[in-house]
Amino acid sequence: MRLKGQTRTVDREFVAEVESEIDTAVAACYQCGKCTADCPLSFSFDYTPNQILRLMQLGQKEMVLRSESLWYCATCYTCTIRCPKEIDIAKLMSVLLIKARQEGYVADHKIRLAQETFVNSVARYGRIFEAGLVGTYNLKSGDLFNNADIGPRLLATGKLRFLPHRIKGRREIRKIFDRLRSSRKGKR
Amino acid sequence: MTIKYAYYPGCSLESLAREYNVSTRLVCQDLDIELVEIPDWNCCGAAPACQVDHMLSSALSARNLALAESFKLNVMAPCPKCFNRLKEADLEMKDNPDHLREINNLLEKPYHKGVQVKSLLQVLYQDVDRELISCRVKIPLEGLRVACYYGCMNARPADINDFQNPEDPTSMEEILAPLGAELVDYPLKTYCCGAAFGLARVDLVLRLANELLEMATLVGADVIAVACPLCQQNLDLRQLQVNARYGTRYNIPILYLTQLMGLAFGHSSKELWLDKHFVKFRKLPGATQAVSSGAR
Amino acid sequence: MRIGVFVCHCGSNIAGTVDCPRVVEAARGFPHVVYATDYTYLCAESGQDLIKTAIQEYSLDRVVVSSCSPKMHEETFRRAARQAGLNPYLVEMANIREQCSWIHSDKEAATRKAIDLVRKGVFKVSRDQELFPSFFKVNKDVLVIGGGIAGIQAALDAAQGGHRVTLVEKDQTIGGNMARLDKTFPTLDCSSCILTPRMVDVAVNESIELLAYHEVEEVKGYVGNFDVKIRRKATYVDWSKCTGCEECVGKCPARIYDKFNQGLGRTKAISLPFPQAVPKKVTIKKDFCHFFLKGKCRVCEKVCQFEAINFDDQDQIIERKVGAIVVATGYEAFDPIAYLEYGFGKYKDVITSLQYERMVSASGPTMGHIKRPSDGEEPKTIVFISCVGSRDRAKGRSYCSVACCMAMAKQAILTKEHIPDSTSYLFYIDIRAGGKGYEEFVDRAREEYGAQYVRGRVSKIYQKGKKLVVKGTDTLLGMPIEIEADLVVLAVGIAPPQDAPELAQKLNISYDQYGFFVESHPKLRPVETNTTGVFLAGACQAPMDIPASVAQGSAAAAKALGLLAKDELEASPIVASVEIKRCVGCFKCEAVCPFSAIQRQELRDGIMVSNVISTVCKGCGLCGVACPTGAIKVNGFTDEQILAEMEALLL
Ligand SMILES: Cc1cc2nc3c(=O)[nH]c(=O)nc-3n(C[C@H](O)[C@H](O)[C@H](O)COP(=O)(O)OP(=O)(O)OC[C@H]3O[C@@H](n4cnc5c(N)ncnc54)[C@H](O)[C@@H]3O)c2cc1C
Ligand code: SF4
Ligand code: SF4
Ligand code: SF4
Ligand code: SF4
């Protein structure tokens, strides 16, 4: 089977891999669209949640992993609690997002950057350093005045720290990152 | 009888949501809940960690759980995202021995499945007698129209928030009812505010915030009560951004439920850091003086 | 002893996986086997002839047919044996299809297993003894339970066939859910116009005893001889005096939930469900009557000029003997309270499709005016949502309710007729219109009446000012869609009545996970149950519409008439019997028998022993297992026979 305009055909292996992670067969979906109907972010999706399911049913790995929707999903679980077929769509979206990142598909670089800046902050200090986080993100994204309208007023409240809080167990945190990295390498 | 919890404030409560931290501690003290902060806790990784690497996310949470375990105390987290991460990691480790082993291989100090994780909302809802809350009220919030807003994380997913119905949670209303406030029906109470995109896609967030604020105005709420730092920041900090973008003139204070409880329990606005909000809370109908002189 | 073995290919069903000639070969070597052969279809006439000829030609005195499940064809082969002059109980079946070829793929192993199964049959048949059926008299009366359209049809047909019929209806009137409908698809004829005459036919038919406001209490006995206890529920009104003038209803001060109108509007503690009710008699609902609650009132008694009110009325048990039973207890509309996301129960303007029928009906609480329950205004934008309580695994209802797609199309048409400037949006997943004239009906709804079909399930409804915000998707466009509606109608599913399992237990028939009664074969015996003499009709068996319910009502009646056409019925000899010498009177058998077939019998010396009522016994064998001394055994399945089978398998 081939969708018009697509070069790749069906990738059943990919589908099976994802299915084992979400613990449901995508064939259960009967395309009712209830997941899409109240998804707060679907207005920003290129494929609605039910279309993501449809693409999965047709084994369209590449179209799915390229989708912007994965990046704009807020993991709010509205879809999941509504699905008449008990498919955990929110989980599916996050499983796909991780796969997309692993395979080098990034539909929104800013979101990727924001996520990674966040994780780096954790890796470095053990906690989030908010002021630093916003600064780094704005610098790297080139969006220097992002949220600039609220920045000064925020500072005025005196809630933001100017220096990061470094936890004592920083080395333990680093080790988590390191061990994960080496175990991943070992698997490849 | 005092109830004791290992307290996991989480990063937000150390910075932008300091008032949530402060008010939580005050209210818990009033309600005989002892909080022992987990020493040297680390960030749970929130959404980004599990969007980047699920194992990483679990391991970050597991370290905190292991720390709490050494005190033989169950964990309480006010931030629903932290609660979500900690509890999901806990459930997965309890469910799957292989997963537990893999996670413990990443940690210095292993976790032995010995704690339970609750959210602040859950603790206030399940562990505290409504009578006790009534008893503590010094200044009833009479005439104050409150819309309770749970956001997504305080309602879903169903197996994490298993103490209430994910479609129509009422824990916040039930906790606030003894304060004497008027609780308005807020149909969007479990809608997501999109806070996850606050950094990279402000446009998405503003659109959702606008809908939430519009509905709160429509149902005539004086304040929106929240139990999530992200919801609070989104609706408070960004209210002016929303007004600027959509030409609206919202002016709805966004208060943590613990701040409302604190007010009713007689703490001053200052003690509760109410002045730190962008949209100032001025109106406590019929009790204006009491608020300012409420300090004990 | 001369045993014949016949191995069936069942086309390729068996022969595809089992090497039949090899099975024949092996069978020839089994003890006492004097003849063995295989054949493509033994159940075909030519196959049966083959068996008959072989019996005669080879003087066979025992036969093993190695083919399919005995459920299907045991009767066929026994009959063939009888025709050839052999006692039919000297025939055994070895099931090498369901128990072998269908479930295996390895031909070698399957063939070996088939040989084992045939050997088992040969060993057993060599211990078989001739058995002879007994005959018993049949009562010709019919009991129909449930007076909806299906039950009405069954009662009328059975009466026409010359039988006396007792129709038990738990409600105050017959008519069932059809009485609640306004117009009916696909012809749009008015429901009461076609139903009321049938109801009256029941009332005036001298062969039909109508017991409304009655319930079946207990069913004992067996086909042809059921003993039924029926509870007459206290009505507190002497129906022989009541004329249905409703004088009392107007004066009664107690306003209560109106079940007939599905909670739209209210009724009184003393009431008639609707003007065309049959019987047209009022009842007092004790739980709501001021006199019963507070000891004061008795207004109805004062105003009734016929002196029909009787506060001393009591429940009463009556008994009937019947030969066959038709169950037609129908359905209840699914309660959408489980759909919190739709706000049913919270928002007044979210109603069920059955409530909408009452609203559109000229005899309903709004006199046929479509009004928002919240403020009485006429809605202009109406949203219909399909599959509420159907096709929804998460809500525990996976099945399709069959009639609601069509009912929804009908309601869109009726809405347009009532409010020409209205727009109806119909959210659907699939439109199921598989009946005569149904697809055309949906076409009309869309083309002539402007029904706006949207393919997608609604996820959420909430109130915004006076409007209901309906959040759906158009899955064909891949776009979320939001509608500000004035009224939302939930096309609720067809669910079995809550007490269906209880009734099933009384009747000893099976029910499925939802409470629908189970037919004995989904294709070939759709109106029969596994309890002989008990038949099913209408929506109690599966969701169905009126044409199907009526067809089933007639079918069930025809089945009952066929059964009752004989004066005597044959009782299977495969029943338990007691060897009195070995019985110690412990009555463990009595305790385990699910059919109450065990009687205590006193011997001359005063000793109590067990006795089997052979017409009641189903030969299930539970008693044989429970008996500590081996005194009770089932004919055809004696210990000796079972042990022989085991021996054959372990050989
Ligand atoms: C909203 C809606 C609209 C519909 N519109 C149409 C339409 O336009 N056309 C169409 O063909 N079909 C329509 N249907 C389907 C139709 O209602 C059914 O097909 C039909 O009513 C089934 O008849 P029944 O006799 O099997 O069951 P019911 O009508 O449910 O009758 C069952 C009867 O049995 C009685 N009973 C129940 N339990 C007991 C008991 N234990 N003891 C004694 N009595 C008992 C009940 O009181 C009731 O009187 C519609 C259904 C719905 C929900
Ligand atoms: S709600 Fe479930 S069944 Fe319906 S389209 Fe979405 S995933 Fe498929
Ligand atoms: S979890 Fe993602 S896909 Fe599901 S409703 Fe929320 S934002 Fe939409
Ligand atoms: S989720 Fe947010 S508030 Fe909670 S600990 Fe992590 S970063 Fe902090
Ligand atoms: S008939 Fe139509 S509305 Fe009813 S359950 Fe089946 S598909 Fe859904």
PDB file of N, CA and C and ligand atoms in Angstrom, chain A residues 29-35 50 53 83-85 87 89, ligand 2:
ATOM      1  N   CYS A  29      -8.656   1.790  17.255  1.00  0.00           N
ATOM      2  CA  CYS A  29      -9.238   3.105  16.967  1.00  0.00           C
ATOM      3  C   CYS A  29     -10.225   3.019  15.819  1.00  0.00           C
ATOM      4  N   TYR A  30     -11.442   3.522  16.018  1.00  0.00           N
ATOM      5  CA  TYR A  30     -12.424   3.533  14.922  1.00  0.00           C
ATOM      6  C   TYR A  30     -12.677   4.943  14.435  1.00  0.00           C
ATOM      7  N   GLN A  31     -11.695   5.788  14.661  1.00  0.00           N
ATOM      8  CA  GLN A  31     -11.697   7.115  14.045  1.00  0.00           C
ATOM      9  C   GLN A  31     -12.938   7.937  14.384  1.00  0.00           C
ATOM     10  N   CYS A  32     -13.318   7.915  15.646  1.00  0.00           N
ATOM     11  CA  CYS A  32     -14.495   8.691  16.011  1.00  0.00           C
ATOM     12  C   CYS A  32     -14.154  10.160  16.190  1.00  0.00           C
ATOM     13  N   GLY A  33     -12.897  10.444  16.479  1.00  0.00           N
ATOM     14  CA  GLY A  33     -12.493  11.838  16.599  1.00  0.00           C
ATOM     15  C   GLY A  33     -12.750  12.467  17.955  1.00  0.00           C
ATOM     16  N   LYS A  34     -13.169  11.666  18.926  1.00  0.00           N
ATOM     17  CA  LYS A  34     -13.464  12.244  20.237  1.00  0.00           C
ATOM     18  C   LYS A  34     -12.193  12.813  20.864  1.00  0.00           C
ATOM     19  N   CYS A  35     -11.063  12.194  20.544  1.00  0.00           N
ATOM     20  CA  CYS A  35      -9.791  12.673  21.073  1.00  0.00           C
ATOM     21  C   CYS A  35      -9.469  14.063  20.549  1.00  0.00           C
ATOM     22  N   ASN A  50      -6.696  12.042  16.025  1.00  0.00           N
ATOM     23  CA  ASN A  50      -7.229  10.852  15.356  1.00  0.00           C
ATOM     24  C   ASN A  50      -6.507  10.596  14.040  1.00  0.00           C
ATOM     25  N   LEU A  53      -3.449   8.667  14.811  1.00  0.00           N
ATOM     26  CA  LEU A  53      -3.822   7.257  14.957  1.00  0.00           C
ATOM     27  C   LEU A  53      -4.020   6.608  13.590  1.00  0.00           C
ATOM     28  N   CYS A  83     -11.347   8.758  25.158  1.00  0.00           N
ATOM     29  CA  CYS A  83     -11.353   7.764  24.084  1.00  0.00           C
ATOM     30  C   CYS A  83     -12.261   6.580  24.423  1.00  0.00           C
ATOM     31  N   PRO A  84     -13.275   6.316  23.590  1.00  0.00           N
ATOM     32  CA  PRO A  84     -14.183   5.200  23.856  1.00  0.00           C
ATOM     33  C   PRO A  84     -13.479   3.854  23.749  1.00  0.00           C
ATOM     34  N   LYS A  85     -12.345   3.826  23.100  1.00  0.00           N
ATOM     35  CA  LYS A  85     -11.648   2.560  22.929  1.00  0.00           C
ATOM     36  C   LYS A  85     -10.479   2.430  23.900  1.00  0.00           C
ATOM     37  N   ILE A  87      -7.785   4.023  24.377  1.00  0.00           N
ATOM     38  CA  ILE A  87      -6.426   4.183  23.859  1.00  0.00           C
ATOM     39  C   ILE A  87      -5.795   5.369  24.592  1.00  0.00           C
ATOM     40  N   ILE A  89      -3.943   8.062  24.164  1.00  0.00           N
ATOM     41  CA  ILE A  89      -3.413   8.880  23.066  1.00  0.00           C
ATOM     42  C   ILE A  89      -2.302   9.797  23.564  1.00  0.00           C
TER      43      ILE A  89
HETATM   44  S1  SF4 D   2     -10.982   8.901  20.600  1.00  0.00           S
HETATM   45 FE1  SF4 D   2      -9.936   6.930  20.500  1.00  0.00          FE
HETATM   46  S2  SF4 D   2     -11.161   5.750  19.025  1.00  0.00           S
HETATM   47 FE2  SF4 D   2     -11.761   7.875  18.798  1.00  0.00          FE
HETATM   48  S3  SF4 D   2     -10.457   8.632  17.139  1.00  0.00           S
HETATM   49 FE3  SF4 D   2      -9.410   9.084  19.046  1.00  0.00          FE
HETATM   50  S4  SF4 D   2      -8.070   7.374  19.417  1.00  0.00           S
HETATM   51 FE4  SF4 D   2      -9.536   6.738  17.879  1.00  0.00          FE
END
